[in-house]
Amino acid sequence: MSTETNDAPAAVLARVDELRALIKGYDAQYYLEDASDIGDAEYDALKDELLTLEEQHPELIKADSPTQTVGTAPSALFAAVTHRTPMMSLDKVTTLEEILSWGARLQKLSAPEDGSPLVCEPKIDGLSISLTYENGRLTRGATRGDGRVGEDVTPNVRTVAAIPGQLALAQSEIPEVLEVRGEVYLPVSAFEELNRRQATAGLRSFSNPRNAAAGSLRQKDPGITAGRALGAFFYQVDGVRGLATQSGSLDLLRRAGLPVNPETTVVPNIGAVFAYCRDLESRRHELGYEIDGVVVKVEDRALHVRLGATSHAPRWAVAYKFPPEEQSTRLEDILVSIGRTGRATPFAKLQPVRIAGSVVGLASLHNEDQVRLKDVRPGDTVVVRKAGDVIPEVVGPVLSARPPGSEPWSFPKTCPSCASRFVRLDGESDTYCVNAHCPAQRVQRIVHFSSRGAMDIEGLGEQRVAQFVAAGLLSDAADCYHLQVPDLIGLEGFGELSAMNLVAAIDDSRSKPLANLLTALGIRHVGGTVAAALASTFGDLDRLMSASEEELASVEGIGGVIAASLVRYFGSEDNRAMIERLRAGGVQFGAAVGPQLSQTLIGKSIVVTGTLSGLSREEAEAAIIGRGGKSPGSVSAKTTAVVVGDSPGAAKVTKAEALGVRVLDEQEFVKLLETGELP
Ligand code: IVH
């Protein structure tokens, strides 16, 4: 038991002990098991709390407090390596204002007149590595370990393609011993690929690229490391005299053939750091590797010496950490939602939690196997991740916080909407409700029909569709066009005005282009792009419906799978009946140009490229289709002619010439439309 001091009450002492134990536990997990039970932000919060308490009660500071040490003792799996100089940590800040205070402190300590240049570098979210080159040859690779003693991972490091075995410097420039430090990371694409492989092999997936990188480098068998596509960036050099600046160090690293991060930039003063941080944060998910902040360093290395370091971090650098994208919260329940195709998707109902600027209350769990692999259970505390525009995801459970007696979750046997038995086919990961009359499926099909990119009916979202289906007003999309104002008035939430608005919005949708209607039908494999290709080729729904499978498959961008899916869809009695009810409801089936046009272009295929002066591209295509022709998006041997306007697609013109297809100007095109003859 710790003895109480004069200053600190027992409660503070107890909390300090508890914080130290918690942090050490998480450190061991992070550094030795390449795993983490808590998000970064929560870890930092624990550490901040401990730092504050130690600041208020300096008599409690102990040499082995996690605030005084870096990392954790190295694993016994590897030989120990004592670093020639300790591998330090960085002080962290989480707001731009704090960067300013750091800058002000710097200025006070080093007193440069108008601030000094700084180097901004991405803070790579990997694991730190130290490499030793003797006479230009790589002789050692070591992890950070506890900062003083690391792990010897030389054979593993040798398998990393980004790390040269031999420095690329001129002989005269090669020091006897050169130590470089940097970060090994796993690119996001390699991380996703690795997790796919883990899943196929029935192995637990890595929760993030950092853990995966650490797990890949810290392997007893370097053959495993070799298969993991690790990358590295370096930012620090030891053992070279006469390096006056941080950017000079980076230049040397580059010349030596070591990868240096391309986003690294020298800025004139602390004011310019803000713009760098904001810009990098806005692009963080486009880089292809994970970063968790920006490291700001003083450019002038003479100042590094003057500024020195605290027990664990240099004063000449600071880490600005981006707001966290992971948080833990309570998993209240696991529910199953039914999509328009009947697919049953499990999702997490969470105690709402704020992550990266928005509140997250729901997160997808994808399918039955994913839930089993992650083994998340109602009542668990789980780590939730929301990165950029990506849909929030449950990373995994915090096992240490699992309530006793909890059981693995099992997928329900029946559909929560219609109670019919779920079906999961052998070898498939998805589970389906196969009842075509399932109300939940009906709702989703109509919601899809009404959505943006489809019929785009304002005011007809999920809630209302569910309300109308429950009230017996809608059973499929065609019913929308038979809804009348009196049907709606009196329903909960409807007055005369809102009823009229909705009926008007439905009316507007009757004249949506064919591509939207095709998208709205929700035919398997027919999304916006395929729908647009079909619409511009066939021009109206009746012609499309009467096309043969071969005819469909010959359309550019449409292969056998899509053609078969179309034939299957239009072959169904139910679907044809629904389409007839859409027609009866006044929905236009294309034929944008009136039927009175003479059908001069039957059997002809005319490609338009570039801007015409008399009509838009859409009008030109409509004019072709309206006369019985086709207007595909690309040139083939079957093309009758290519119409070339201003700034045409060079590839189309070249291909037409190569295939001997006639090239027409706008005037000749107008003649062709009238006569059907090639001029
Ligand atoms: S400089 C003495 N620069 O962040 C200065 N560190 O939180 C040592 N890191 O241990 C570090 N990117 O593992 C530095 N551009 C960068 C970095 C970086 C990532 C890691 C490194 C360090 C940790 C500190």
mmCIF file of N, CA and C in Angstrom, residues 233-303:
data_model
loop_
_atom_site.group_PDB
_atom_site.id
_atom_site.type_symbol
_atom_site.label_atom_id
_atom_site.label_comp_id
_atom_site.label_asym_id
_atom_site.label_seq_id
_atom_site.Cartn_x
_atom_site.Cartn_y
_atom_site.Cartn_z
ATOM 1 N N PHE A 233 8.277 5.366 -43.413
ATOM 2 C CA PHE A 233 8.726 6.741 -43.638
ATOM 3 C C PHE A 233 9.732 7.079 -42.547
ATOM 4 N N PHE A 234 10.793 7.789 -42.921
ATOM 5 C CA PHE A 234 11.827 8.136 -41.945
ATOM 6 C C PHE A 234 11.884 9.639 -41.741
ATOM 7 N N TYR A 235 12.253 10.053 -40.510
ATOM 8 C CA TYR A 235 12.247 11.485 -40.212
ATOM 9 C C TYR A 235 13.382 11.933 -39.304
ATOM 10 N N GLN A 236 14.273 11.044 -38.936
ATOM 11 C CA GLN A 236 15.303 11.439 -37.982
ATOM 12 C C GLN A 236 16.632 10.741 -38.290
ATOM 13 N N VAL A 237 17.730 11.485 -38.194
ATOM 14 C CA VAL A 237 19.065 10.939 -38.476
ATOM 15 C C VAL A 237 19.966 11.193 -37.278
ATOM 16 N N ASP A 238 20.757 10.210 -36.934
ATOM 17 C CA ASP A 238 21.764 10.371 -35.891
ATOM 18 C C ASP A 238 23.102 9.915 -36.442
ATOM 19 N N GLY A 239 24.173 10.604 -36.067
ATOM 20 C CA GLY A 239 25.487 10.127 -36.460
ATOM 21 C C GLY A 239 26.069 10.856 -37.658
ATOM 22 N N VAL A 240 25.416 11.948 -38.092
ATOM 23 C CA VAL A 240 25.972 12.739 -39.192
ATOM 24 C C VAL A 240 26.250 14.145 -38.682
ATOM 25 N N ARG A 241 27.465 14.604 -38.896
ATOM 26 C CA ARG A 241 27.803 15.959 -38.450
ATOM 27 C C ARG A 241 27.350 16.969 -39.490
ATOM 28 N N GLY A 242 27.150 18.201 -39.017
ATOM 29 C CA GLY A 242 26.932 19.302 -39.958
ATOM 30 C C GLY A 242 25.537 19.372 -40.542
ATOM 31 N N LEU A 243 24.576 18.685 -39.927
ATOM 32 C CA LEU A 243 23.197 18.847 -40.400
ATOM 33 C C LEU A 243 22.587 20.019 -39.640
ATOM 34 N N ALA A 244 22.356 21.147 -40.336
ATOM 35 C CA ALA A 244 21.937 22.362 -39.646
ATOM 36 C C ALA A 244 20.428 22.423 -39.437
ATOM 37 N N THR A 245 19.693 21.708 -40.274
ATOM 38 C CA THR A 245 18.232 21.848 -40.207
ATOM 39 C C THR A 245 17.545 20.481 -40.254
ATOM 40 N N GLN A 246 16.278 20.456 -39.801
ATOM 41 C CA GLN A 246 15.466 19.237 -39.895
ATOM 42 C C GLN A 246 15.228 18.897 -41.367
ATOM 43 N N SER A 247 14.963 19.937 -42.201
ATOM 44 C CA SER A 247 14.710 19.620 -43.618
ATOM 45 C C SER A 247 15.982 19.095 -44.279
ATOM 46 N N GLY A 248 17.166 19.534 -43.763
ATOM 47 C CA GLY A 248 18.429 18.990 -44.268
ATOM 48 C C GLY A 248 18.548 17.508 -43.936
ATOM 49 N N SER A 249 18.090 17.132 -42.722
ATOM 50 C CA SER A 249 18.106 15.707 -42.352
ATOM 51 C C SER A 249 17.235 14.908 -43.307
ATOM 52 N N LEU A 250 16.061 15.482 -43.607
ATOM 53 C CA LEU A 250 15.136 14.762 -44.485
ATOM 54 C C LEU A 250 15.735 14.607 -45.881
ATOM 55 N N ASP A 251 16.435 15.668 -46.346
ATOM 56 C CA ASP A 251 17.103 15.580 -47.655
ATOM 57 C C ASP A 251 18.116 14.452 -47.674
ATOM 58 N N LEU A 252 18.895 14.382 -46.585
ATOM 59 C CA LEU A 252 19.916 13.337 -46.520
ATOM 60 C C LEU A 252 19.256 11.951 -46.573
ATOM 61 N N LEU A 253 18.162 11.808 -45.809
ATOM 62 C CA LEU A 253 17.453 10.526 -45.805
ATOM 63 C C LEU A 253 17.008 10.165 -47.219
ATOM 64 N N ARG A 254 16.448 11.175 -47.894
ATOM 65 C CA ARG A 254 15.973 10.954 -49.266
ATOM 66 C C ARG A 254 17.114 10.506 -50.167
ATOM 67 N N ARG A 255 18.234 11.238 -50.083
ATOM 68 C CA ARG A 255 19.367 10.898 -50.944
ATOM 69 C C ARG A 255 19.915 9.512 -50.620
ATOM 70 N N ALA A 256 19.774 9.117 -49.350
ATOM 71 C CA ALA A 256 20.280 7.805 -48.950
ATOM 72 C C ALA A 256 19.372 6.676 -49.443
ATOM 73 N N GLY A 257 18.211 7.062 -50.030
ATOM 74 C CA GLY A 257 17.301 6.045 -50.558
ATOM 75 C C GLY A 257 16.253 5.598 -49.552
ATOM 76 N N LEU A 258 16.144 6.355 -48.440
ATOM 77 C CA LEU A 258 15.125 6.013 -47.445
ATOM 78 C C LEU A 258 13.871 6.831 -47.727
ATOM 79 N N PRO A 259 12.696 6.221 -47.625
ATOM 80 C CA PRO A 259 11.478 6.961 -47.931
ATOM 81 C C PRO A 259 11.202 8.065 -46.915
ATOM 82 N N VAL A 260 10.902 9.260 -47.423
ATOM 83 C CA VAL A 260 10.533 10.400 -46.586
ATOM 84 C C VAL A 260 9.123 10.783 -47.010
ATOM 85 N N ASN A 261 8.294 11.142 -46.039
ATOM 86 C CA ASN A 261 6.908 11.416 -46.390
ATOM 87 C C ASN A 261 6.788 12.627 -47.319
ATOM 88 N N PRO A 262 6.065 12.461 -48.454
ATOM 89 C CA PRO A 262 5.976 13.537 -49.439
ATOM 90 C C PRO A 262 5.170 14.744 -48.961
ATOM 91 N N GLU A 263 4.398 14.595 -47.884
ATOM 92 C CA GLU A 263 3.589 15.722 -47.402
ATOM 93 C C GLU A 263 4.396 16.650 -46.491
ATOM 94 N N THR A 264 5.612 16.286 -46.187
ATOM 95 C CA THR A 264 6.445 17.078 -45.282
ATOM 96 C C THR A 264 6.743 18.458 -45.887
ATOM 97 N N THR A 265 6.563 19.519 -45.084
ATOM 98 C CA THR A 265 6.698 20.881 -45.609
ATOM 99 C C THR A 265 7.367 21.793 -44.589
ATOM 100 N N VAL A 266 8.241 22.685 -45.048
ATOM 101 C CA VAL A 266 8.804 23.710 -44.160
ATOM 102 C C VAL A 266 7.891 24.927 -44.234
ATOM 103 N N VAL A 267 7.485 25.468 -43.082
ATOM 104 C CA VAL A 267 6.655 26.683 -43.069
ATOM 105 C C VAL A 267 7.420 27.784 -42.329
ATOM 106 N N PRO A 268 7.137 29.076 -42.668
ATOM 107 C CA PRO A 268 7.946 30.161 -42.128
ATOM 108 C C PRO A 268 7.729 30.415 -40.636
ATOM 109 N N ASN A 269 6.512 30.175 -40.129
ATOM 110 C CA ASN A 269 6.257 30.480 -38.717
ATOM 111 C C ASN A 269 5.039 29.715 -38.216
ATOM 112 N N ILE A 270 4.751 29.896 -36.947
ATOM 113 C CA ILE A 270 3.695 29.098 -36.315
ATOM 114 C C ILE A 270 2.327 29.365 -36.949
ATOM 115 N N GLY A 271 2.128 30.595 -37.448
ATOM 116 C CA GLY A 271 0.843 30.931 -38.075
ATOM 117 C C GLY A 271 0.548 30.017 -39.257
ATOM 118 N N ALA A 272 1.593 29.669 -39.993
ATOM 119 C CA ALA A 272 1.397 28.865 -41.201
ATOM 120 C C ALA A 272 1.121 27.398 -40.871
ATOM 121 N N VAL A 273 1.347 27.013 -39.609
ATOM 122 C CA VAL A 273 1.110 25.616 -39.223
ATOM 123 C C VAL A 273 -0.382 25.282 -39.302
ATOM 124 N N PHE A 274 -1.231 26.281 -38.950
ATOM 125 C CA PHE A 274 -2.680 26.045 -38.940
ATOM 126 C C PHE A 274 -3.182 25.571 -40.292
ATOM 127 N N ALA A 275 -2.801 26.310 -41.333
ATOM 128 C CA ALA A 275 -3.290 25.980 -42.677
ATOM 129 C C ALA A 275 -2.833 24.572 -43.048
ATOM 130 N N TYR A 276 -1.588 24.250 -42.685
ATOM 131 C CA TYR A 276 -1.068 22.913 -42.988
ATOM 132 C C TYR A 276 -1.925 21.847 -42.301
ATOM 133 N N CYS A 277 -2.180 22.075 -41.000
ATOM 134 C CA CYS A 277 -2.945 21.076 -40.236
ATOM 135 C C CYS A 277 -4.341 20.900 -40.816
ATOM 136 N N ARG A 278 -4.995 22.036 -41.134
ATOM 137 C CA ARG A 278 -6.366 21.938 -41.662
ATOM 138 C C ARG A 278 -6.385 21.205 -42.986
ATOM 139 N N ASP A 279 -5.422 21.575 -43.856
ATOM 140 C CA ASP A 279 -5.387 20.955 -45.180
ATOM 141 C C ASP A 279 -5.140 19.443 -45.055
ATOM 142 N N LEU A 280 -4.162 19.087 -44.236
ATOM 143 C CA LEU A 280 -3.826 17.660 -44.142
ATOM 144 C C LEU A 280 -4.988 16.876 -43.526
ATOM 145 N N GLU A 281 -5.642 17.503 -42.539
ATOM 146 C CA GLU A 281 -6.766 16.808 -41.911
ATOM 147 C C GLU A 281 -7.881 16.556 -42.926
ATOM 148 N N SER A 282 -8.096 17.541 -43.832
ATOM 149 C CA SER A 282 -9.175 17.361 -44.811
ATOM 150 C C SER A 282 -8.827 16.271 -45.825
ATOM 151 N N ARG A 283 -7.539 15.977 -45.965
ATOM 152 C CA ARG A 283 -7.140 14.965 -46.948
ATOM 153 C C ARG A 283 -6.706 13.656 -46.307
ATOM 154 N N ARG A 284 -6.874 13.542 -44.990
ATOM 155 C CA ARG A 284 -6.231 12.411 -44.309
ATOM 156 C C ARG A 284 -6.669 11.055 -44.832
ATOM 157 N N HIS A 285 -7.914 10.970 -45.346
ATOM 158 C CA HIS A 285 -8.358 9.653 -45.811
ATOM 159 C C HIS A 285 -8.030 9.399 -47.272
ATOM 160 N N GLU A 286 -7.364 10.359 -47.901
ATOM 161 C CA GLU A 286 -6.995 10.159 -49.307
ATOM 162 C C GLU A 286 -5.543 9.726 -49.435
ATOM 163 N N LEU A 287 -4.821 9.666 -48.310
ATOM 164 C CA LEU A 287 -3.387 9.429 -48.409
ATOM 165 C C LEU A 287 -3.024 7.971 -48.677
ATOM 166 N N GLY A 288 -3.917 7.074 -48.317
ATOM 167 C CA GLY A 288 -3.615 5.649 -48.547
ATOM 168 C C GLY A 288 -2.943 4.989 -47.347
ATOM 169 N N TYR A 289 -2.579 5.773 -46.348
ATOM 170 C CA TYR A 289 -2.027 5.221 -45.113
ATOM 171 C C TYR A 289 -2.603 6.085 -43.987
ATOM 172 N N GLU A 290 -2.615 5.548 -42.767
ATOM 173 C CA GLU A 290 -3.270 6.290 -41.699
ATOM 174 C C GLU A 290 -2.320 7.252 -41.010
ATOM 175 N N ILE A 291 -2.842 8.435 -40.748
ATOM 176 C CA ILE A 291 -2.103 9.393 -39.932
ATOM 177 C C ILE A 291 -3.040 9.820 -38.817
ATOM 178 N N ASP A 292 -2.492 10.190 -37.665
ATOM 179 C CA ASP A 292 -3.391 10.602 -36.589
ATOM 180 C C ASP A 292 -3.110 12.024 -36.142
ATOM 181 N N GLY A 293 -2.313 12.749 -36.905
ATOM 182 C CA GLY A 293 -2.061 14.139 -36.566
ATOM 183 C C GLY A 293 -0.912 14.698 -37.369
ATOM 184 N N VAL A 294 -0.373 15.802 -36.844
ATOM 185 C CA VAL A 294 0.751 16.472 -37.499
ATOM 186 C C VAL A 294 1.848 16.643 -36.448
ATOM 187 N N VAL A 295 3.089 16.354 -36.818
ATOM 188 C CA VAL A 295 4.197 16.639 -35.910
ATOM 189 C C VAL A 295 4.849 17.935 -36.387
ATOM 190 N N VAL A 296 4.932 18.905 -35.469
ATOM 191 C CA VAL A 296 5.540 20.186 -35.807
ATOM 192 C C VAL A 296 6.912 20.226 -35.137
ATOM 193 N N LYS A 297 7.948 20.513 -35.944
ATOM 194 C CA LYS A 297 9.311 20.488 -35.403
ATOM 195 C C LYS A 297 10.020 21.791 -35.732
ATOM 196 N N VAL A 298 10.882 22.221 -34.831
ATOM 197 C CA VAL A 298 11.699 23.399 -35.105
ATOM 198 C C VAL A 298 12.702 23.031 -36.205
ATOM 199 N N GLU A 299 12.811 23.895 -37.220
ATOM 200 C CA GLU A 299 13.682 23.609 -38.363
ATOM 201 C C GLU A 299 15.175 23.674 -37.989
ATOM 202 N N ASP A 300 15.540 24.654 -37.163
ATOM 203 C CA ASP A 300 16.946 24.925 -36.846
ATOM 204 C C ASP A 300 17.454 23.944 -35.793
ATOM 205 N N ARG A 301 18.411 23.105 -36.173
ATOM 206 C CA ARG A 301 18.859 22.064 -35.242
ATOM 207 C C ARG A 301 19.701 22.603 -34.089
ATOM 208 N N ALA A 302 20.279 23.801 -34.284
ATOM 209 C CA ALA A 302 21.005 24.409 -33.167
ATOM 210 C C ALA A 302 20.022 24.716 -32.035
ATOM 211 N N LEU A 303 18.806 25.082 -32.430
ATOM 212 C CA LEU A 303 17.780 25.346 -31.413
ATOM 213 C C LEU A 303 17.361 24.068 -30.682
#
